[in-house]
Structures are given as C-alpha cells and as structure tokens.
C-alpha cells in the first residue's frame, strides 16, 4: 500500500497487487460471514446443558484438554477465520464478565445469524435486521427483569446459593459430586466476600490440585497451601501459634559485585574466611530468632550450611516459595514481606494458628498447610482427582461456580433455567412484534425464533423429541401463564423448573442476550471482505 498526493495536495492510497487479493462483496460477504459464525456455534451446540457432550482438544505440543466449558473450547481451537474469532471473543467476554453461560451465548449468536440469513434471502436490508434485533433484545432484557425473582440468603442460610451453583455444575464432568463442590464454592466465596459492599475478590481464592485420591476428597482450607516441604527432614512437621518471617532475601553470604578473585594460599586464611561465613549465617539466624519468628518462609534457596544451622537452632524453614504464594501468605497471616534482614522487626511477622506438613498416599508428595490465619480472608480449594485432565476440568467448573456465587452476592435476582427463561422471552418478543409497523417486525419475530434455539439444543442433547417437547412446553407456558416451565433434561417428571431447583443468575442471562445481539449486529454490518492472497 502506498500513499500518493494529487495536484491539489489531496492524499489517496494506491493498493498494490490488487488483482491478487480476493474480495467478497455485498450479500456474498454477509453469507460467508454468517456461515463462519454458524460453524462455530454448531461445534458448541452439542455441549450445552446437563446432558451436553465434552470436547477433546489436542494442542500442537501434544497436550490434551477435555472440557465442556465453551470459553475453553474456543480458546484452545485454532481459528483462522476473522468472524469465527469474533465468536471466540464473544465467549471470552462472557467468561470475563459473568464467568458462566459461555456456551449459551455462542449458541444464541449462531441462531440469530441463522435467522438473519433467511431474512437477507428475502431481500431485507441488513440495517433493518440489526435494528430489529436491537429492539427485540431490549424487550427480552426487560421481560427477564419482570420474570426474575429476588431470593434472600445470609451467611447462616446458604442453601439458595448452593442450589444455583449446583445448576452450573450439573452440566460438567463433576456433576456426580455437584452438591459437595457447590457447597465448597459458596463457602469459599462467603469467606472472602465483603457483604456490605457486595464485592468479592476472587484472587483471594486459590485453587490447587494434586493427582491422586478421588473427587470426593476435595476440601476447602481456610488458609493457604504451599506445594513445598520443610527444607530439612528433621525439622518439626507441625507448628502451633506460628510466627512467620516472610523473606525475599537469600540466606547466603553476600557475593562480591566485582570480578576480583580471592587467592587463598594458607590454611589459616581459609579458616578465617569460613569463620566469617559462619558468623554471617549465625547473625542471620540469630536475627530471625531475636524477633521471635518460629517459621521462616523464603523466596530463595539456602545452602546446606544455613539449613544445618537452622535445624540446630530449632528454626523450621521453607525455601523456594513463589512470589504469588508469598503475597497470599502475607495477606492471610497479616505479615509483611521483608526484603532485607536489617528490616526484620516483630511487627512484620505473620501469625497463623497452625502450620502443618501433610503427605499424600505412598508418594513422597508433601504440602504445607497454613491454617487458622490472623486474616482468614484468603482460602484455598484443594482438588484431588484420578488424573490431570479431571483436575483441570474441575478447576474450570469450580471457577464457573465461584463466578455464579459472586454474581449472586452482587445482584441476588435469579431466573429459572432449563430454557424456561428463553421460551418466556421468545413468547414476549413474539407478542411485542405486532406493535411495530415497519420492516423491523420481521427481524423481531426472527429474534423470538432464535431464542428457542437454547431449549431446542437442551432437548436435542437430552435425546428428547425436539419439536414435540418444545411445543408442549411453549403451549404449557402460554396456557398457565407460567414462565417457569422448561425442558425436563434429567427426566425428573416435572417441567416446572421451580420444583427442580434449576436457577440461573439474571445478570448472566441478560448479558448473554445483549452480547450475542451486539456481535450479530456487527457481523451483519460487514458487506466487504478483502483478504490478502495466499502465497
């Protein structure tokens, strides 16, 4: 591309190799974009709902991921098409904002694109379709607000929160222990939540996993776990009322900064040097003892001499602890991270009721548990599982559950799941379409049809008769005027989601509809695609 100027000084651009570029215009471009978006949605459609299938993804270096989480599937997929990348972004933004509903949002966007294609074939201008979708999404979001319910929970009554987290976990691999994991997630969130400000900092919840054991062994620790052990095997494995010195300075004598070398030609000189080093170590250990520390956690290593001294002086120590873990330990124990020995004072020590080393099974794996901390606002969820993939998937599932619990603390409105909210919105949008005299009413009707894609995908994945199930539920909703009838995926025998306790967060559902509509509007407005030639 080159910039040139005409005789009046106006700039114009010369595009090189124009004949080599492939170009799509008008309806062709829109159809190509729509089919790319639909292809991505089709992949995710089968993994929606409690009976959804999982996807197995292999990375270029051979790592295998098995997951049901929409955002993870799209992250790991190698997507080249620009429109498909928009769908990946869409799923990611739902994941960042809400944490749950990443599959649903892509399925809705795919259905909206499918309906838009039919309208384009009828000759309706893309701008009208986009306008109609925008109006319809507003109607749907307002309708969700109307059918939502507030539910009250407190620190003593966490059942409503647990029920909502169970809905999230029911579509994951871990659904056999969803009750236990939901309780863990809710307790973890409440431990770090600031209920007056209605705010939750999820960074304070650390999720750790270790292969071995079974899913049922997963536990919530009110404190921090560190995947390290005491630096010397003879140090005590259990310290009560620990006063912890958190150091980022190494336990070793200072190295000369210059490139000089020290020549030692007599034994006496060597002895002097060694004594000097020993005195240096002695002073360090003594400093830690003087301020009253009973455990040292160090970011760096220390050599055998320092280790030996620490053991003799009865001062347990842990080495090579990572920076993030150090910060969490400092937050939990109320200590300060000390960069130099000279700055060590009793006020900077962290306090914990119990520090213990725990070993697992017959392996040599050991971990440190720092519990009963001064500031219990940092917790750890410790996952066990048969293999690495299960643990990774459990981490992702728990992340979704934590996000749902956080959203409910921020805004405690819920709608009912199982496709009931979508069907109800679809009926409301369909009814509202008659109020619009213009062309956009076609788009509004199409939007209502697209909303049915979620309950249809749920029915399809559960092996039910598609059309029969959907029409039965829809007519039941209209007849009884009951927005809580949904698809009975688990074959419980009732369509009423209120009785089945299938909840979803209101803000999650609204966000899904708004985000999907925005992306579809963006895709519809593209009418010219210029791609460079393939060499």
PDB file of N, CA, C and O in Angstrom, residues 231 235 245-255 277-289 293 295-311 313 315-320 338-341 344:
ATOM      1  N   UNK A 231      12.629 -27.499  54.735  1.00  0.00           N
ATOM      2  CA  UNK A 231      13.891 -27.636  54.000  1.00  0.00           C
ATOM      3  C   UNK A 231      14.769 -28.766  54.551  1.00  0.00           C
ATOM      4  O   UNK A 231      15.654 -29.240  53.866  1.00  0.00           O
ATOM      5  N   UNK A 235      13.241 -31.211  60.642  1.00  0.00           N
ATOM      6  CA  UNK A 235      12.542 -30.062  61.241  1.00  0.00           C
ATOM      7  C   UNK A 235      11.132 -30.491  61.657  1.00  0.00           C
ATOM      8  O   UNK A 235      10.563 -31.415  61.055  1.00  0.00           O
ATOM      9  N   UNK A 245       8.208 -15.406  59.492  1.00  0.00           N
ATOM     10  CA  UNK A 245       9.006 -14.357  58.839  1.00  0.00           C
ATOM     11  C   UNK A 245       8.984 -14.644  57.341  1.00  0.00           C
ATOM     12  O   UNK A 245       9.381 -15.730  56.916  1.00  0.00           O
ATOM     13  N   UNK A 246       8.477 -13.678  56.558  1.00  0.00           N
ATOM     14  CA  UNK A 246       8.373 -13.877  55.105  1.00  0.00           C
ATOM     15  C   UNK A 246       9.508 -13.087  54.453  1.00  0.00           C
ATOM     16  O   UNK A 246       9.503 -11.861  54.458  1.00  0.00           O
ATOM     17  N   UNK A 247      10.486 -13.813  53.907  1.00  0.00           N
ATOM     18  CA  UNK A 247      11.710 -13.148  53.421  1.00  0.00           C
ATOM     19  C   UNK A 247      11.836 -13.261  51.905  1.00  0.00           C
ATOM     20  O   UNK A 247      11.519 -14.291  51.320  1.00  0.00           O
ATOM     21  N   UNK A 248      12.337 -12.169  51.297  1.00  0.00           N
ATOM     22  CA  UNK A 248      12.676 -12.268  49.874  1.00  0.00           C
ATOM     23  C   UNK A 248      14.183 -12.089  49.689  1.00  0.00           C
ATOM     24  O   UNK A 248      14.647 -11.781  48.611  1.00  0.00           O
ATOM     25  N   UNK A 249      14.937 -12.261  50.784  1.00  0.00           N
ATOM     26  CA  UNK A 249      16.396 -12.135  50.661  1.00  0.00           C
ATOM     27  C   UNK A 249      17.011 -13.525  50.887  1.00  0.00           C
ATOM     28  O   UNK A 249      16.521 -14.290  51.699  1.00  0.00           O
ATOM     29  N   UNK A 250      18.086 -13.839  50.151  1.00  0.00           N
ATOM     30  CA  UNK A 250      18.646 -15.188  50.270  1.00  0.00           C
ATOM     31  C   UNK A 250      19.435 -15.379  51.563  1.00  0.00           C
ATOM     32  O   UNK A 250      20.011 -14.432  52.093  1.00  0.00           O
ATOM     33  N   UNK A 251      19.452 -16.612  52.055  1.00  0.00           N
ATOM     34  CA  UNK A 251      20.198 -16.973  53.256  1.00  0.00           C
ATOM     35  C   UNK A 251      21.613 -17.344  52.850  1.00  0.00           C
ATOM     36  O   UNK A 251      21.998 -18.500  52.909  1.00  0.00           O
ATOM     37  N   UNK A 252      22.369 -16.413  52.353  1.00  0.00           N
ATOM     38  CA  UNK A 252      23.744 -16.764  51.992  1.00  0.00           C
ATOM     39  C   UNK A 252      24.624 -15.529  52.119  1.00  0.00           C
ATOM     40  O   UNK A 252      24.121 -14.403  52.079  1.00  0.00           O
ATOM     41  N   UNK A 253      25.930 -15.721  52.255  1.00  0.00           N
ATOM     42  CA  UNK A 253      26.799 -14.559  52.426  1.00  0.00           C
ATOM     43  C   UNK A 253      26.790 -13.707  51.162  1.00  0.00           C
ATOM     44  O   UNK A 253      26.568 -14.241  50.063  1.00  0.00           O
ATOM     45  N   UNK A 254      27.014 -12.408  51.295  1.00  0.00           N
ATOM     46  CA  UNK A 254      26.959 -11.543  50.114  1.00  0.00           C
ATOM     47  C   UNK A 254      28.098 -11.872  49.157  1.00  0.00           C
ATOM     48  O   UNK A 254      29.203 -12.170  49.575  1.00  0.00           O
ATOM     49  N   UNK A 255      27.772 -11.833  47.874  1.00  0.00           N
ATOM     50  CA  UNK A 255      28.815 -12.117  46.883  1.00  0.00           C
ATOM     51  C   UNK A 255      29.442 -10.785  46.460  1.00  0.00           C
ATOM     52  O   UNK A 255      28.724  -9.792  46.303  1.00  0.00           O
ATOM     53  N   UNK A 277      32.095 -16.570  57.176  1.00  0.00           N
ATOM     54  CA  UNK A 277      30.822 -17.014  56.581  1.00  0.00           C
ATOM     55  C   UNK A 277      29.897 -17.554  57.665  1.00  0.00           C
ATOM     56  O   UNK A 277      28.710 -17.258  57.697  1.00  0.00           O
ATOM     57  N   UNK A 278      30.496 -18.382  58.538  1.00  0.00           N
ATOM     58  CA  UNK A 278      29.663 -18.994  59.589  1.00  0.00           C
ATOM     59  C   UNK A 278      29.067 -17.918  60.487  1.00  0.00           C
ATOM     60  O   UNK A 278      27.893 -17.994  60.857  1.00  0.00           O
ATOM     61  N   UNK A 279      29.867 -16.910  60.791  1.00  0.00           N
ATOM     62  CA  UNK A 279      29.385 -15.819  61.656  1.00  0.00           C
ATOM     63  C   UNK A 279      28.229 -15.098  60.952  1.00  0.00           C
ATOM     64  O   UNK A 279      27.226 -14.738  61.559  1.00  0.00           O
ATOM     65  N   UNK A 280      28.411 -14.953  59.625  1.00  0.00           N
ATOM     66  CA  UNK A 280      27.371 -14.272  58.845  1.00  0.00           C
ATOM     67  C   UNK A 280      26.047 -15.034  58.945  1.00  0.00           C
ATOM     68  O   UNK A 280      24.989 -14.463  59.222  1.00  0.00           O
ATOM     69  N   UNK A 281      26.149 -16.373  58.740  1.00  0.00           N
ATOM     70  CA  UNK A 281      24.942 -17.204  58.858  1.00  0.00           C
ATOM     71  C   UNK A 281      24.367 -17.124  60.259  1.00  0.00           C
ATOM     72  O   UNK A 281      23.159 -17.004  60.453  1.00  0.00           O
ATOM     73  N   UNK A 282      25.287 -17.201  61.263  1.00  0.00           N
ATOM     74  CA  UNK A 282      24.859 -17.152  62.667  1.00  0.00           C
ATOM     75  C   UNK A 282      24.060 -15.887  62.943  1.00  0.00           C
ATOM     76  O   UNK A 282      23.003 -15.928  63.576  1.00  0.00           O
ATOM     77  N   UNK A 283      24.603 -14.766  62.428  1.00  0.00           N
ATOM     78  CA  UNK A 283      23.917 -13.480  62.664  1.00  0.00           C
ATOM     79  C   UNK A 283      22.526 -13.489  62.035  1.00  0.00           C
ATOM     80  O   UNK A 283      21.563 -12.994  62.624  1.00  0.00           O
ATOM     81  N   UNK A 284      22.450 -14.040  60.811  1.00  0.00           N
ATOM     82  CA  UNK A 284      21.140 -14.082  60.134  1.00  0.00           C
ATOM     83  C   UNK A 284      20.126 -14.874  60.946  1.00  0.00           C
ATOM     84  O   UNK A 284      19.004 -14.423  61.192  1.00  0.00           O
ATOM     85  N   UNK A 285      20.541 -16.069  61.341  1.00  0.00           N
ATOM     86  CA  UNK A 285      19.623 -16.942  62.083  1.00  0.00           C
ATOM     87  C   UNK A 285      19.265 -16.288  63.414  1.00  0.00           C
ATOM     88  O   UNK A 285      18.107 -16.302  63.850  1.00  0.00           O
ATOM     89  N   UNK A 286      20.267 -15.648  64.035  1.00  0.00           N
ATOM     90  CA  UNK A 286      20.025 -15.014  65.342  1.00  0.00           C
ATOM     91  C   UNK A 286      19.014 -13.876  65.204  1.00  0.00           C
ATOM     92  O   UNK A 286      18.141 -13.695  66.039  1.00  0.00           O
ATOM     93  N   UNK A 287      19.143 -13.128  64.088  1.00  0.00           N
ATOM     94  CA  UNK A 287      18.211 -12.023  63.858  1.00  0.00           C
ATOM     95  C   UNK A 287      16.770 -12.532  63.812  1.00  0.00           C
ATOM     96  O   UNK A 287      15.859 -11.944  64.382  1.00  0.00           O
ATOM     97  N   UNK A 288      16.613 -13.657  63.084  1.00  0.00           N
ATOM     98  CA  UNK A 288      15.266 -14.240  62.975  1.00  0.00           C
ATOM     99  C   UNK A 288      14.788 -14.712  64.342  1.00  0.00           C
ATOM    100  O   UNK A 288      13.608 -14.554  64.684  1.00  0.00           O
ATOM    101  N   UNK A 289      15.696 -15.292  65.126  1.00  0.00           N
ATOM    102  CA  UNK A 289      15.314 -15.770  66.472  1.00  0.00           C
ATOM    103  C   UNK A 289      14.948 -14.582  67.374  1.00  0.00           C
ATOM    104  O   UNK A 289      13.987 -14.634  68.135  1.00  0.00           O
ATOM    105  N   UNK A 293      10.571 -15.134  65.508  1.00  0.00           N
ATOM    106  CA  UNK A 293       9.995 -15.964  64.440  1.00  0.00           C
ATOM    107  C   UNK A 293      10.110 -17.439  64.805  1.00  0.00           C
ATOM    108  O   UNK A 293      11.125 -17.873  65.350  1.00  0.00           O
ATOM    109  N   UNK A 295       8.918 -19.692  62.262  1.00  0.00           N
ATOM    110  CA  UNK A 295       8.950 -20.343  60.954  1.00  0.00           C
ATOM    111  C   UNK A 295       9.439 -19.317  59.932  1.00  0.00           C
ATOM    112  O   UNK A 295       9.035 -18.161  59.974  1.00  0.00           O
ATOM    113  N   UNK A 296      10.322 -19.768  59.040  1.00  0.00           N
ATOM    114  CA  UNK A 296      10.826 -18.844  58.021  1.00  0.00           C
ATOM    115  C   UNK A 296      10.370 -19.328  56.649  1.00  0.00           C
ATOM    116  O   UNK A 296      10.536 -20.505  56.313  1.00  0.00           O
ATOM    117  N   UNK A 297       9.760 -18.419  55.881  1.00  0.00           N
ATOM    118  CA  UNK A 297       9.382 -18.764  54.509  1.00  0.00           C
ATOM    119  C   UNK A 297      10.200 -17.858  53.605  1.00  0.00           C
ATOM    120  O   UNK A 297      10.120 -16.632  53.701  1.00  0.00           O
ATOM    121  N   UNK A 298      11.013 -18.480  52.738  1.00  0.00           N
ATOM    122  CA  UNK A 298      11.982 -17.707  51.975  1.00  0.00           C
ATOM    123  C   UNK A 298      11.736 -17.892  50.477  1.00  0.00           C
ATOM    124  O   UNK A 298      11.430 -18.996  50.031  1.00  0.00           O
ATOM    125  N   UNK A 299      11.864 -16.781  49.741  1.00  0.00           N
ATOM    126  CA  UNK A 299      11.634 -16.878  48.298  1.00  0.00           C
ATOM    127  C   UNK A 299      12.818 -17.542  47.597  1.00  0.00           C
ATOM    128  O   UNK A 299      12.663 -18.146  46.550  1.00  0.00           O
ATOM    129  N   UNK A 300      13.994 -17.436  48.207  1.00  0.00           N
ATOM    130  CA  UNK A 300      15.195 -18.005  47.589  1.00  0.00           C
ATOM    131  C   UNK A 300      15.602 -19.269  48.320  1.00  0.00           C
ATOM    132  O   UNK A 300      15.030 -19.632  49.321  1.00  0.00           O
ATOM    133  N   UNK A 301      16.657 -19.897  47.804  1.00  0.00           N
ATOM    134  CA  UNK A 301      17.146 -21.100  48.481  1.00  0.00           C
ATOM    135  C   UNK A 301      18.186 -20.736  49.517  1.00  0.00           C
ATOM    136  O   UNK A 301      18.564 -19.579  49.661  1.00  0.00           O
ATOM    137  N   UNK A 302      18.637 -21.741  50.299  1.00  0.00           N
ATOM    138  CA  UNK A 302      19.815 -21.508  51.141  1.00  0.00           C
ATOM    139  C   UNK A 302      20.639 -22.787  51.111  1.00  0.00           C
ATOM    140  O   UNK A 302      20.112 -23.882  50.933  1.00  0.00           O
ATOM    141  N   UNK A 303      21.932 -22.617  51.283  1.00  0.00           N
ATOM    142  CA  UNK A 303      22.786 -23.798  51.126  1.00  0.00           C
ATOM    143  C   UNK A 303      22.749 -24.676  52.375  1.00  0.00           C
ATOM    144  O   UNK A 303      22.131 -24.353  53.383  1.00  0.00           O
ATOM    145  N   UNK A 304      23.457 -25.790  52.285  1.00  0.00           N
ATOM    146  CA  UNK A 304      23.359 -26.800  53.339  1.00  0.00           C
ATOM    147  C   UNK A 304      23.796 -26.274  54.692  1.00  0.00           C
ATOM    148  O   UNK A 304      23.278 -26.671  55.729  1.00  0.00           O
ATOM    149  N   UNK A 305      24.770 -25.371  54.669  1.00  0.00           N
ATOM    150  CA  UNK A 305      25.276 -24.866  55.950  1.00  0.00           C
ATOM    151  C   UNK A 305      24.185 -24.107  56.697  1.00  0.00           C
ATOM    152  O   UNK A 305      23.941 -24.331  57.885  1.00  0.00           O
ATOM    153  N   UNK A 306      23.512 -23.214  55.943  1.00  0.00           N
ATOM    154  CA  UNK A 306      22.428 -22.446  56.570  1.00  0.00           C
ATOM    155  C   UNK A 306      21.326 -23.392  57.022  1.00  0.00           C
ATOM    156  O   UNK A 306      20.751 -23.250  58.115  1.00  0.00           O
ATOM    157  N   UNK A 307      21.024 -24.386  56.192  1.00  0.00           N
ATOM    158  CA  UNK A 307      19.981 -25.361  56.517  1.00  0.00           C
ATOM    159  C   UNK A 307      20.304 -26.085  57.820  1.00  0.00           C
ATOM    160  O   UNK A 307      19.455 -26.231  58.710  1.00  0.00           O
ATOM    161  N   UNK A 308      21.565 -26.500  57.915  1.00  0.00           N
ATOM    162  CA  UNK A 308      22.033 -27.236  59.092  1.00  0.00           C
ATOM    163  C   UNK A 308      21.908 -26.355  60.345  1.00  0.00           C
ATOM    164  O   UNK A 308      21.419 -26.790  61.391  1.00  0.00           O
ATOM    165  N   UNK A 309      22.339 -25.091  60.195  1.00  0.00           N
ATOM    166  CA  UNK A 309      22.274 -24.154  61.326  1.00  0.00           C
ATOM    167  C   UNK A 309      20.837 -23.938  61.786  1.00  0.00           C
ATOM    168  O   UNK A 309      20.537 -23.928  62.977  1.00  0.00           O
ATOM    169  N   UNK A 310      19.952 -23.745  60.779  1.00  0.00           N
ATOM    170  CA  UNK A 310      18.543 -23.504  61.112  1.00  0.00           C
ATOM    171  C   UNK A 310      17.974 -24.689  61.886  1.00  0.00           C
ATOM    172  O   UNK A 310      17.224 -24.528  62.851  1.00  0.00           O
ATOM    173  N   UNK A 311      18.347 -25.890  61.442  1.00  0.00           N
ATOM    174  CA  UNK A 311      17.821 -27.072  62.118  1.00  0.00           C
ATOM    175  C   UNK A 311      18.338 -27.149  63.552  1.00  0.00           C
ATOM    176  O   UNK A 311      17.600 -27.436  64.481  1.00  0.00           O
ATOM    177  N   UNK A 313      19.306 -24.683  65.400  1.00  0.00           N
ATOM    178  CA  UNK A 313      18.744 -23.606  66.220  1.00  0.00           C
ATOM    179  C   UNK A 313      17.233 -23.767  66.407  1.00  0.00           C
ATOM    180  O   UNK A 313      16.562 -22.880  66.889  1.00  0.00           O
ATOM    181  N   UNK A 315      14.790 -23.780  64.132  1.00  0.00           N
ATOM    182  CA  UNK A 315      14.016 -22.774  63.411  1.00  0.00           C
ATOM    183  C   UNK A 315      13.594 -23.398  62.072  1.00  0.00           C
ATOM    184  O   UNK A 315      14.380 -23.467  61.143  1.00  0.00           O
ATOM    185  N   UNK A 316      12.356 -23.906  61.977  1.00  0.00           N
ATOM    186  CA  UNK A 316      11.908 -24.544  60.737  1.00  0.00           C
ATOM    187  C   UNK A 316      11.878 -23.525  59.589  1.00  0.00           C
ATOM    188  O   UNK A 316      11.602 -22.345  59.819  1.00  0.00           O
ATOM    189  N   UNK A 317      12.182 -23.985  58.382  1.00  0.00           N
ATOM    190  CA  UNK A 317      12.212 -23.059  57.239  1.00  0.00           C
ATOM    191  C   UNK A 317      11.695 -23.746  55.977  1.00  0.00           C
ATOM    192  O   UNK A 317      11.762 -24.970  55.847  1.00  0.00           O
ATOM    193  N   UNK A 318      11.167 -22.928  55.069  1.00  0.00           N
ATOM    194  CA  UNK A 318      10.698 -23.418  53.767  1.00  0.00           C
ATOM    195  C   UNK A 318      11.378 -22.567  52.716  1.00  0.00           C
ATOM    196  O   UNK A 318      11.424 -21.346  52.844  1.00  0.00           O
ATOM    197  N   UNK A 319      11.906 -23.227  51.660  1.00  0.00           N
ATOM    198  CA  UNK A 319      12.618 -22.414  50.651  1.00  0.00           C
ATOM    199  C   UNK A 319      11.943 -22.522  49.289  1.00  0.00           C
ATOM    200  O   UNK A 319      11.095 -23.382  49.062  1.00  0.00           O
ATOM    201  N   UNK A 320      12.353 -21.632  48.387  1.00  0.00           N
ATOM    202  CA  UNK A 320      11.847 -21.593  47.010  1.00  0.00           C
ATOM    203  C   UNK A 320      10.331 -21.452  46.938  1.00  0.00           C
ATOM    204  O   UNK A 320       9.675 -22.196  46.231  1.00  0.00           O
ATOM    205  N   UNK A 338       9.582  -9.123  53.822  1.00  0.00           N
ATOM    206  CA  UNK A 338      10.783  -8.393  54.249  1.00  0.00           C
ATOM    207  C   UNK A 338      11.893  -8.600  53.222  1.00  0.00           C
ATOM    208  O   UNK A 338      12.314  -9.734  52.981  1.00  0.00           O
ATOM    209  N   UNK A 339      12.391  -7.514  52.607  1.00  0.00           N
ATOM    210  CA  UNK A 339      13.418  -7.685  51.573  1.00  0.00           C
ATOM    211  C   UNK A 339      14.849  -7.748  52.116  1.00  0.00           C
ATOM    212  O   UNK A 339      15.740  -8.185  51.429  1.00  0.00           O
ATOM    213  N   UNK A 340      15.073  -7.255  53.365  1.00  0.00           N
ATOM    214  CA  UNK A 340      16.444  -7.289  53.920  1.00  0.00           C
ATOM    215  C   UNK A 340      16.384  -7.689  55.387  1.00  0.00           C
ATOM    216  O   UNK A 340      15.454  -7.319  56.103  1.00  0.00           O
ATOM    217  N   UNK A 341      17.413  -8.426  55.831  1.00  0.00           N
ATOM    218  CA  UNK A 341      17.423  -8.883  57.225  1.00  0.00           C
ATOM    219  C   UNK A 341      17.408  -7.712  58.201  1.00  0.00           C
ATOM    220  O   UNK A 341      16.856  -7.799  59.285  1.00  0.00           O
ATOM    221  N   UNK A 344      13.957  -6.629  59.540  1.00  0.00           N
ATOM    222  CA  UNK A 344      13.095  -7.591  60.229  1.00  0.00           C
ATOM    223  C   UNK A 344      12.748  -7.086  61.630  1.00  0.00           C
ATOM    224  O   UNK A 344      13.625  -6.832  62.442  1.00  0.00           O
TER     225      UNK A 344
END
